[in-house]
Coordinates of C-alpha atoms in Angstrom, one line a residue:
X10 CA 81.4 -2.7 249.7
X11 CA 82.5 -5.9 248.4
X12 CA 85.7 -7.3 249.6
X13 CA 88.2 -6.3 248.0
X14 CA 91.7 -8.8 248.1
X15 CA 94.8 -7.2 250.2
X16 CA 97.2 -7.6 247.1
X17 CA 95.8 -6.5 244.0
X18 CA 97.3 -9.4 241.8
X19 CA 96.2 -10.3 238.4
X20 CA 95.0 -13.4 239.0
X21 CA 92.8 -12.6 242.2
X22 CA 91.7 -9.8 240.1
X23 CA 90.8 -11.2 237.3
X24 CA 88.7 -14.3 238.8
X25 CA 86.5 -12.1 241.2
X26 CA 85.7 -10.0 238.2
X27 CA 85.1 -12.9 235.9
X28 CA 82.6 -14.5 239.2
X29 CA 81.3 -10.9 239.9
X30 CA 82.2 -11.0 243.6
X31 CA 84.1 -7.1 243.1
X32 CA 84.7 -5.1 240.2
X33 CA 87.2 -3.0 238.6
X34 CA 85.0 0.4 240.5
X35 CA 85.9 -1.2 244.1
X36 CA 89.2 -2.2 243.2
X37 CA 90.3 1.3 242.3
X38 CA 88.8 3.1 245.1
X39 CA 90.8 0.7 247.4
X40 CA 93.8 1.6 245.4
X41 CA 93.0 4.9 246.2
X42 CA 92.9 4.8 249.4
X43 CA 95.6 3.0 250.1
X44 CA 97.6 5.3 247.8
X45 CA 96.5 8.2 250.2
X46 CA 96.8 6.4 253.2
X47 CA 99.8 3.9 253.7
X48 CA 102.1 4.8 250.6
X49 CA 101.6 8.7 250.6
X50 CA 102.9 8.2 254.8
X51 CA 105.6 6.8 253.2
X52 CA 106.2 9.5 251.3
X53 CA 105.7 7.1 248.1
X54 CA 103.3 9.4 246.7
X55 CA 104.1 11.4 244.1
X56 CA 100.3 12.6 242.4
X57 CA 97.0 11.0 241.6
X58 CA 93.6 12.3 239.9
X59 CA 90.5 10.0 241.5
X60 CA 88.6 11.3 238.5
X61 CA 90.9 9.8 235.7
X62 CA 91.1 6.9 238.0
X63 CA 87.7 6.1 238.3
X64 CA 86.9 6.8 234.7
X65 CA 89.3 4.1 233.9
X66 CA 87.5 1.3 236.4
X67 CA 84.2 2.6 234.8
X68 CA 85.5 1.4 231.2
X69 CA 86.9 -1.3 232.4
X70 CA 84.1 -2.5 235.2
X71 CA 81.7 -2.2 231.5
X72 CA 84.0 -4.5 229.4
X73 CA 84.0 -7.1 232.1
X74 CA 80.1 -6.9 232.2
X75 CA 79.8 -6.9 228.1
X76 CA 82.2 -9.7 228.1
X77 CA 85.0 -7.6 225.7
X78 CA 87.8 -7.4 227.9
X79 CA 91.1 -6.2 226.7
X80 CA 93.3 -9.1 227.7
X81 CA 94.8 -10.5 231.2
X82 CA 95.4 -7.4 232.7
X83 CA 92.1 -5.1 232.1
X84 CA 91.2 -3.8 235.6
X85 CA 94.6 -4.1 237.2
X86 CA 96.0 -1.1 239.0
X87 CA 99.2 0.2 237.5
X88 CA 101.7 2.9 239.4
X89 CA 103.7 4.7 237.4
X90 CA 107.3 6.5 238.7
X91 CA 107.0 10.4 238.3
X92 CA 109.0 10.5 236.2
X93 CA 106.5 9.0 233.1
X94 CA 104.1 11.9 231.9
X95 CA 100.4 11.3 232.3
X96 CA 98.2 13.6 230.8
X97 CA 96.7 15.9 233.5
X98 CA 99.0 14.9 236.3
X99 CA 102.0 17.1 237.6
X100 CA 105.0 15.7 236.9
X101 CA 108.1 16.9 240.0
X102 CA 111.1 14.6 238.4
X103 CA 111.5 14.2 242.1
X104 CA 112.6 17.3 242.8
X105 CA 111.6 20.7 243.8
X106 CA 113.4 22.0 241.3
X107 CA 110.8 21.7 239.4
X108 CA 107.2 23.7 239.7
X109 CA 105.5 20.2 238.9
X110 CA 104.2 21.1 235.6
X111 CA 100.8 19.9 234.5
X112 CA 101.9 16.6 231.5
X113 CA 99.7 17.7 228.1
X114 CA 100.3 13.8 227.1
X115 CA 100.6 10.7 228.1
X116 CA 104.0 8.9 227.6
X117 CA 104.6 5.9 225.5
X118 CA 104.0 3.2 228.4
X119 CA 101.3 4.6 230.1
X120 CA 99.5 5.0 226.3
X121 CA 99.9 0.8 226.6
X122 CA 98.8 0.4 229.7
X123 CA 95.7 2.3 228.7
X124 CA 95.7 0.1 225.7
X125 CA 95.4 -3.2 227.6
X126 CA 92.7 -2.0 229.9
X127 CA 95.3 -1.2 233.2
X128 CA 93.7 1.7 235.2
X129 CA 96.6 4.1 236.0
X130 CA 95.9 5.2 240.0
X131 CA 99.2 7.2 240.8
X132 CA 102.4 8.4 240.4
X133 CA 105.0 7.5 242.8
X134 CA 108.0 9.4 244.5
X135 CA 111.4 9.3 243.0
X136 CA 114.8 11.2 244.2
X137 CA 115.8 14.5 242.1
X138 CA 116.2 13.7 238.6
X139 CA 116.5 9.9 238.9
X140 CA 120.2 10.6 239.9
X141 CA 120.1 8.3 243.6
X142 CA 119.4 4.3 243.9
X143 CA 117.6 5.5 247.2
X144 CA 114.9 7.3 248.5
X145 CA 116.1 10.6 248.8
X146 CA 114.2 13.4 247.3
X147 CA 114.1 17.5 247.7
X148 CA 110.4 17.4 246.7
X149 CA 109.0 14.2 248.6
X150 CA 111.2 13.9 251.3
X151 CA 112.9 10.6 252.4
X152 CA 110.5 8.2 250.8
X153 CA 110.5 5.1 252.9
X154 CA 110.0 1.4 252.8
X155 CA 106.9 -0.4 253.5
X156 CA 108.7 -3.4 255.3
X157 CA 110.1 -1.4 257.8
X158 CA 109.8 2.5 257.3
X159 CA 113.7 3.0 258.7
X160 CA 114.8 1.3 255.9
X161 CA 115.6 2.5 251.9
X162 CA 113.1 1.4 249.4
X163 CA 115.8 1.8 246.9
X164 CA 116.0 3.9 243.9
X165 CA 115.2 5.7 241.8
X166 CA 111.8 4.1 241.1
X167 CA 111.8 4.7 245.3
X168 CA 107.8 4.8 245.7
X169 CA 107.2 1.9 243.1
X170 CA 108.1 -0.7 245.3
X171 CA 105.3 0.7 248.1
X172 CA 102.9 1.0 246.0
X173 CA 102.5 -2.8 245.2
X174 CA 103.4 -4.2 248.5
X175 CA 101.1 -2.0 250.1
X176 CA 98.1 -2.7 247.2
X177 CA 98.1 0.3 246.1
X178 CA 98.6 -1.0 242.8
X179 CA 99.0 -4.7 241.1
X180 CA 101.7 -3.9 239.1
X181 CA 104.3 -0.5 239.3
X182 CA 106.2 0.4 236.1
X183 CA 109.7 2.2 236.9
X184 CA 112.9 3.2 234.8
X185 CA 116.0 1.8 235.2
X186 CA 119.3 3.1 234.0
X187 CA 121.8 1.3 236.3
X188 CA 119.5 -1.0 238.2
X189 CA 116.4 1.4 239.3
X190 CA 113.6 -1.3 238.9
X191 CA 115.6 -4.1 240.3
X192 CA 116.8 -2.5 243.3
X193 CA 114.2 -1.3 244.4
X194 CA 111.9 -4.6 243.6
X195 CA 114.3 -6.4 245.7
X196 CA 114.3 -4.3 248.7
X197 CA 110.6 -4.5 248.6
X198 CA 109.9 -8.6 247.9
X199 CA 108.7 -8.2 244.5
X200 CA 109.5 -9.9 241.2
X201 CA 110.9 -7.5 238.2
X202 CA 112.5 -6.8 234.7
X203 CA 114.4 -4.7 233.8
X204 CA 114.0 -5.9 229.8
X205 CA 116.6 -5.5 226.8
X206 CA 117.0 -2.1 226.0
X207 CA 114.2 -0.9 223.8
X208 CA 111.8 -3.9 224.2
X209 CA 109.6 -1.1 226.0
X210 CA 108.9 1.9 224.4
X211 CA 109.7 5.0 225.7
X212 CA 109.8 8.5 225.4
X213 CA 111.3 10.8 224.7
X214 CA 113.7 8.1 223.0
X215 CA 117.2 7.5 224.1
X216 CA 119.6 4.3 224.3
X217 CA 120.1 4.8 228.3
X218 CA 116.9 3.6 230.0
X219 CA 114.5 1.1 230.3
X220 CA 111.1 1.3 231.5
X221 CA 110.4 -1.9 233.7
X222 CA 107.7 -3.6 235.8
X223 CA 107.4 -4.8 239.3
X224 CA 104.9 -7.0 241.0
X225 CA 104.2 -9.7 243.5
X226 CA 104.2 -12.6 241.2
X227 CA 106.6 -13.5 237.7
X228 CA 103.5 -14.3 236.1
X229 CA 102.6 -10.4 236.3
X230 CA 105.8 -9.0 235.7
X231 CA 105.8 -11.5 232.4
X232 CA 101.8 -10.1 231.5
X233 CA 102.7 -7.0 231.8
X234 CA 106.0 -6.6 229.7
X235 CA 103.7 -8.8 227.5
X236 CA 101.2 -5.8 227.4
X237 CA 104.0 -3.3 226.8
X238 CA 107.2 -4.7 224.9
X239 CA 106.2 -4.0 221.3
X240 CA 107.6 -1.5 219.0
X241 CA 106.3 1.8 219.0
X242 CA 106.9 4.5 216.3
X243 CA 107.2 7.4 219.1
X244 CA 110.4 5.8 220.0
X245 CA 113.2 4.7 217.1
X246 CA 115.4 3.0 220.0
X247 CA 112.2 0.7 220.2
X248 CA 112.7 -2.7 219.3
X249 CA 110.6 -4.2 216.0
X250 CA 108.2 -6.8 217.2
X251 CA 107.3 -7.5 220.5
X252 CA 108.1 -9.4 223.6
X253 CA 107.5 -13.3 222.9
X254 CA 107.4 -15.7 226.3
X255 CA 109.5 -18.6 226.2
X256 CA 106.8 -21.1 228.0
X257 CA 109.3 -24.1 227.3
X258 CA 112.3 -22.7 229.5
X259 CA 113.9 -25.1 231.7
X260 CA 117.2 -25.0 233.7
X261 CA 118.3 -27.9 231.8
X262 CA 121.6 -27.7 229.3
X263 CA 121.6 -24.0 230.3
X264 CA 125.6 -22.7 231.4
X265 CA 124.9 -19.9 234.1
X266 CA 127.6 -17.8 235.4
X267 CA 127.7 -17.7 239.2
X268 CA 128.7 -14.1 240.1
X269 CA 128.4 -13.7 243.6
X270 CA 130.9 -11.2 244.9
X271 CA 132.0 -7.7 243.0
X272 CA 135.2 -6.1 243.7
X273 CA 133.7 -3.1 243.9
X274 CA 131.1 -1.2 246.1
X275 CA 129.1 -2.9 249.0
X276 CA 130.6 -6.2 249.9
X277 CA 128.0 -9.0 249.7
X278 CA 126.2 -9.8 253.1
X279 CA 126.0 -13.1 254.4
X280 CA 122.1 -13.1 253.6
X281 CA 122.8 -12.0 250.1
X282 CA 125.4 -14.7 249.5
X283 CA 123.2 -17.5 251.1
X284 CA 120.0 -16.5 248.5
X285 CA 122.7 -16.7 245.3
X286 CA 123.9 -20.3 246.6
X287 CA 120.1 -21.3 247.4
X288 CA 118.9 -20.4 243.9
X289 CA 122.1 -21.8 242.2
X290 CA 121.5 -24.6 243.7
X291 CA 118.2 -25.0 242.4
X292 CA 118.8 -24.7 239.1
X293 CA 122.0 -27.3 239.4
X294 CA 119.5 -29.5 240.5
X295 CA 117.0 -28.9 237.4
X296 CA 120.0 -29.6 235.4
X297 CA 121.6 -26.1 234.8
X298 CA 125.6 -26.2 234.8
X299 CA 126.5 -23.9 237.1
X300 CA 130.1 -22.5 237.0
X301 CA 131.1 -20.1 239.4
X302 CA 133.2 -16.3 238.0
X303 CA 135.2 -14.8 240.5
X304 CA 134.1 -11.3 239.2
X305 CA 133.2 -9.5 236.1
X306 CA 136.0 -7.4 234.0
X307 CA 135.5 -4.2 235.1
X308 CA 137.7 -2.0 237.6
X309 CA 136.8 1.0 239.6
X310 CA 137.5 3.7 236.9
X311 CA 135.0 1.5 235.1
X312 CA 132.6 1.6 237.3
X313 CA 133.6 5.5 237.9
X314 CA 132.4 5.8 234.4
X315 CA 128.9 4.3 235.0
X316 CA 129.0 7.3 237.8
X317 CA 129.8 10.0 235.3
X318 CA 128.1 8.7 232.4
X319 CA 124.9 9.1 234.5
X320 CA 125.0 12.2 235.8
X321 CA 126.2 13.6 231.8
X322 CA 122.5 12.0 230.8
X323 CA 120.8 14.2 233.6
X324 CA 122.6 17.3 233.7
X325 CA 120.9 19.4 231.0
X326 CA 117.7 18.9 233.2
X327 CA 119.6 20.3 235.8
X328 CA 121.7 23.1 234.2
X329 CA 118.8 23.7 231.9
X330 CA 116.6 25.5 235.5
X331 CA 117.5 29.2 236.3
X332 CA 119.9 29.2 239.4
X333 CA 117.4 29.9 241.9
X334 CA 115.5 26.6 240.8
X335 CA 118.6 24.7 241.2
X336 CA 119.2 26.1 244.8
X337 CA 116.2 23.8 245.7
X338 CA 117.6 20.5 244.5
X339 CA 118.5 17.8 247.6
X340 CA 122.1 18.7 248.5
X341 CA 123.4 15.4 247.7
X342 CA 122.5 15.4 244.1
X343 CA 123.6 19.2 244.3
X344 CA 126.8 18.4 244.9
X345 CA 126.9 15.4 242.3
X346 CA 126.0 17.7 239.6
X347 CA 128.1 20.7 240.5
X348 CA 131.2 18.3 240.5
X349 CA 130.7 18.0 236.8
X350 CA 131.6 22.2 236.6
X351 CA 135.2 20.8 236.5
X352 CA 134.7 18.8 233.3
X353 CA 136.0 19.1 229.9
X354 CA 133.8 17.6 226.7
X355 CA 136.7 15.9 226.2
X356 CA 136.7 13.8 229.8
X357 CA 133.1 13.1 229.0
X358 CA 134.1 11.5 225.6
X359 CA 136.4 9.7 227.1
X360 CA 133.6 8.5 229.7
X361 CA 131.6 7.3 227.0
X362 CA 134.2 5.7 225.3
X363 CA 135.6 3.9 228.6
X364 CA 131.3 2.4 228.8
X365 CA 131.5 1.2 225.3
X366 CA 135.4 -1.0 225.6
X367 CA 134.4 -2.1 229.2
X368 CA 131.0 -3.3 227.9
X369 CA 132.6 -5.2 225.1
X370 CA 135.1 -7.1 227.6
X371 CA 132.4 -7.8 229.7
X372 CA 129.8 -9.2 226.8
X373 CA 132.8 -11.2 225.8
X374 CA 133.5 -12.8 229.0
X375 CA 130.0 -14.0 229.4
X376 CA 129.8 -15.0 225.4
X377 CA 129.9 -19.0 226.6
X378 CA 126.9 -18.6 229.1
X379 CA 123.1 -18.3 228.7
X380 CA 122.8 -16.4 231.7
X381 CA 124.4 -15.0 234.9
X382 CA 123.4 -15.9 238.5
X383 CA 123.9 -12.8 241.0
X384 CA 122.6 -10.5 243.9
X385 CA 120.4 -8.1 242.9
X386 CA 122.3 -5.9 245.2
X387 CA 125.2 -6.8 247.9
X388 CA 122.7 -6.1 250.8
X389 CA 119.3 -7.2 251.8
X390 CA 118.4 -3.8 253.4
X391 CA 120.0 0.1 254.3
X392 CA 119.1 3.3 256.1
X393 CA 116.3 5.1 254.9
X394 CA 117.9 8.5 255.3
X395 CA 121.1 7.3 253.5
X396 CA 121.8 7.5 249.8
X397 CA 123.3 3.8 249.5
X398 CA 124.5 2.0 252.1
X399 CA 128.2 2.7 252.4
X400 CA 128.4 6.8 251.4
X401 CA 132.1 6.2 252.0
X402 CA 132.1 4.0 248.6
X403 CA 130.4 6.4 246.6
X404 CA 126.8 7.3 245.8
X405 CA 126.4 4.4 243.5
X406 CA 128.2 1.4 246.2
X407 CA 125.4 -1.0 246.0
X408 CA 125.2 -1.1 242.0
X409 CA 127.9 -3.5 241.0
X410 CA 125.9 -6.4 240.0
X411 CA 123.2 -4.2 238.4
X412 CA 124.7 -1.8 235.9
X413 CA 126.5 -3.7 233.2
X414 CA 123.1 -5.0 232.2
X415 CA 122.3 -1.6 231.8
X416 CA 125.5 -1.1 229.5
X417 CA 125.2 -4.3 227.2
X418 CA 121.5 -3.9 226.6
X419 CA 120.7 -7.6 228.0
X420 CA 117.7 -8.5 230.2
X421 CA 117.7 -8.8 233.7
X422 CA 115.6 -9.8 235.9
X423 CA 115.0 -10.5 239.8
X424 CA 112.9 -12.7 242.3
X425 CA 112.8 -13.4 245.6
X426 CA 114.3 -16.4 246.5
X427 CA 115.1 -16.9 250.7
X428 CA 113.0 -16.0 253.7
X429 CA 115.5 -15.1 256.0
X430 CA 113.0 -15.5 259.0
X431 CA 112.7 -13.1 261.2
X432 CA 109.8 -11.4 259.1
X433 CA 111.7 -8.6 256.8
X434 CA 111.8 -8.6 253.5
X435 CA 112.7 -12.0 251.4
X436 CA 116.1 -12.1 250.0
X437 CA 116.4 -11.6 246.2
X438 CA 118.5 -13.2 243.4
X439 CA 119.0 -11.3 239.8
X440 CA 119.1 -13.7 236.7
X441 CA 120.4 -12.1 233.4
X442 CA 120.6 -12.9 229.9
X443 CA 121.8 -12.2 226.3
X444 CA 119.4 -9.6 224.4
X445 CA 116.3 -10.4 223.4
X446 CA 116.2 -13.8 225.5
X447 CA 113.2 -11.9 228.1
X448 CA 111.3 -15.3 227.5
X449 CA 114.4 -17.2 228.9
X450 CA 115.2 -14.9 231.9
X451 CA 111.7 -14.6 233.4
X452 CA 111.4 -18.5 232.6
X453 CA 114.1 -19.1 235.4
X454 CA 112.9 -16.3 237.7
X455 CA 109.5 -18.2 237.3
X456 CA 111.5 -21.4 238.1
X457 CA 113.2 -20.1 241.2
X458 CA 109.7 -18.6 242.6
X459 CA 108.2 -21.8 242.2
X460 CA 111.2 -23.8 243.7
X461 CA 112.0 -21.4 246.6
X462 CA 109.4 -22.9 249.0
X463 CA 107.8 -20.4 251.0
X464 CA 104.6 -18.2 250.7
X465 CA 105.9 -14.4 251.4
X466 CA 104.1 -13.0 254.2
X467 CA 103.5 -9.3 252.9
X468 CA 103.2 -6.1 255.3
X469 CA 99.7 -5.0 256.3
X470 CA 98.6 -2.1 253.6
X471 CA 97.2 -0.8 256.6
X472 CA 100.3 0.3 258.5
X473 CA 101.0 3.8 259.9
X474 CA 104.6 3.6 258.6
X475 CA 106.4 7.3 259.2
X476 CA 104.9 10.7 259.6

């Protein structure tokens, strides 16, 4: 068999097709077999069909013979998080809850992946009902991080992360509602986006999620919300046009806030804080104006809110199962959703309303920047069998500097920017900005990659990890 590259990037892709030294058939069976090997040990497995995947590289491997490829991307591997329908596949939610129903259709993003020649290899583990930032699931188990199996991947898009480092795919789409692509692209090394709400269609629609990509590289993060950021009639939260790349972005005349502690939740860890001062300080010297906020205008009942407000969103999939289903859910998330017994429609109103004022103060606080400089998250790693890294804080302590981003509707993005040097996982930075200015964020992630200095030294995709 032709050898196949350890990380399944676009651009290594792409040129050993184009020279015929591999094609899109041998890619996808090593993508296979990583998915059953290294990222199913992890747990990070959530379902796969070889048939569906092969049938993909065989339409693809003929397109790159004919010379009528699809764009950059044809022939890439693509994970997608369990909880996206593909047509044939079971789809859990994360959770034993559910009987993991066969999907009769394939969702909105998956549809465009197809559509730019991606070949769809898996689905990958989540927690029940997308309700944790960690990896901890009633159906999978505790899924587990390919940089050090005792450590979280993150969450909710827990397995995403595994798949690419461990090239099992080139590029894993996840959904983030209050920071479930970034998180777990951090904890994992990888470069995301979590774009402005509705730039990728999804469905079924709703204003509250984002589908968003993670991969080793900006460039394929930018390719593939390229692929998939366009308006889609299945979805009237969509946004009209599509994603347009801002290929003249430079630091320069650009006023970023520095953010780099949050009064609530995880405190920031010395690692964490020395990444945000590393990349501000390469954009200060590109000629960014760099002034530093102390926090963002939110207190803890705000941030209470984001906790609620979640949970609202997923409890009809939860109260909608007959009681013995719900016996089966992870007791954590259990217990989440059974607090909300004690709630009137008229707290939840007032949940919703709290969102919409603090997300207005916060939108006009940041009104005279471009963008905002922060963690991704307030620490670099956590405990594998924990659901965040301080239960004490909450269930939600590491999702300060993530969240709002969710609430405004503005693009955020991350990249790793320090090698902390003892061989773990590269520390991350998140850059956000107003709606609609993707091109501008991923322009300054793709600044910081370039700038940070170091190649990233990825895990072996053939390591046992955990049983």
């Amino acid at each position: 068999m032709p050898e196949v590259p350890l990380r399944l990037g676009q651009a290594a892709l792409v040129a050993g097709y184009r020279e015929g030294r591999f094609s899109p058939l041998e890619v996808a069976r090593t993508a296979l077999d990583r998915a059953e090997g290294g990222l199913a040990r992890l747990n990070g497995l959530s379902s796969l069909d070889h048939e569906m995947t092969m049938e993909a590289a065989r339409a693809s491997a003929a397109r790159w013979r004919e010379n009528r490829v699809l764009g950059p991307l044809d022939g890439v591997p693509i994970s997608f998080k369990d909880s996206f329908h593909i047509k044939g596949l079971p789809r859990w939610h994360g959770t034993a809850c559910h009987p993991g129903k066969l999907s009769a259709a394939d969702a909105l993003p998956v549809r465009g992946a197809r559509a730019a020649g991606m070949i769809p290899v898996c689905k990958t583990a989540m927690p029940d009902f997308a309700m944790l930032m960690s990896g901890l699931s009633s159906h999978h188990g505790i899924i587990r991080n390919a940089w050090n199996p005792d450590d979280s991947p993150g969450g909710s898009s827990s397995g995403a992360g595994p798949s690419v480092v461990l090239g099992a795919a080139g590029v894993a789409l996840g959904t983030d509602m209050v920071g479930s692509v970034r998180l777990p692209a951090a904890l994992s090394g990888l470069a995301s986006i979590k774009p402005t709400q509705g730039r990728i269609a999804y469905d079924p629609p709703g204003a509250f999620r984002s589908a968003g990509p993670m991969a080793a590289s900006v460039d394929e993060v930018e390719l593939t919300l390229a692929a998939l950021g366009h308006f889609a009639e299945g979805d009237h939260f969509s946004a009209e046009g599509g994603y347009r790349p801002d290929p003249g972005c430079r630091p320069t005349g650009r006023r970023i806030a520095l953010w780099r502690r949050a009064g609530w939740g995880d405190a920031t860890d010395a690692e964490t804080l020395a990444a945000v001062d590393l990349a501000a300080g390469l954009l200060a010297d590109r000629g960014a104006e760099i002034v530093e906020i102390a926090d963002l205008e939110a207190d803890a009942q705000d941030y209470e809110a984001i906790h609620w407000n979640m949970l609202h969103v997923g409890a009809p999939d939860y109260f909608g199962l007959p009681p013995q289903a719900r016996g089966r859910i992870h007791p954590v998330i259990g217990a989440m959703y059974e607090a909300l017994l004690t709630q009137t429609a008229i707290f939840a109103a007032g949940v919703r309303h709290r969102l919409l004022v603090a997300s207005a103060r916060i939108a006009a606080q940041l009104a005279g920047f471009d963008h905002v400089l922060s963690p991704a998250l307030p620490v670099r790693r956590f405990a594998a069998d924990l659901p965040c890294p301080d239960p004490g804080l909450g269930m939600a302590s590491h999702q300060a500097f993530a969240c709002w981003f969710n609430q405004t509707g503005w693009p955020a993005a991350t990249v790793p920017v320090l090698d902390p040097g003892d061989g773990g996982v590269p520390v991350s930075v998140q850059i956000a900005g107003k709606r609609f200015d993707d091109g501008g964020v991923i322009g300054l992630a793709r600044v910081l990659e370039a700038a940070r200095g170091f190649d990233i030294r990825w895990p072996s995709p053939f390591a046992e990890g955990a049983q």
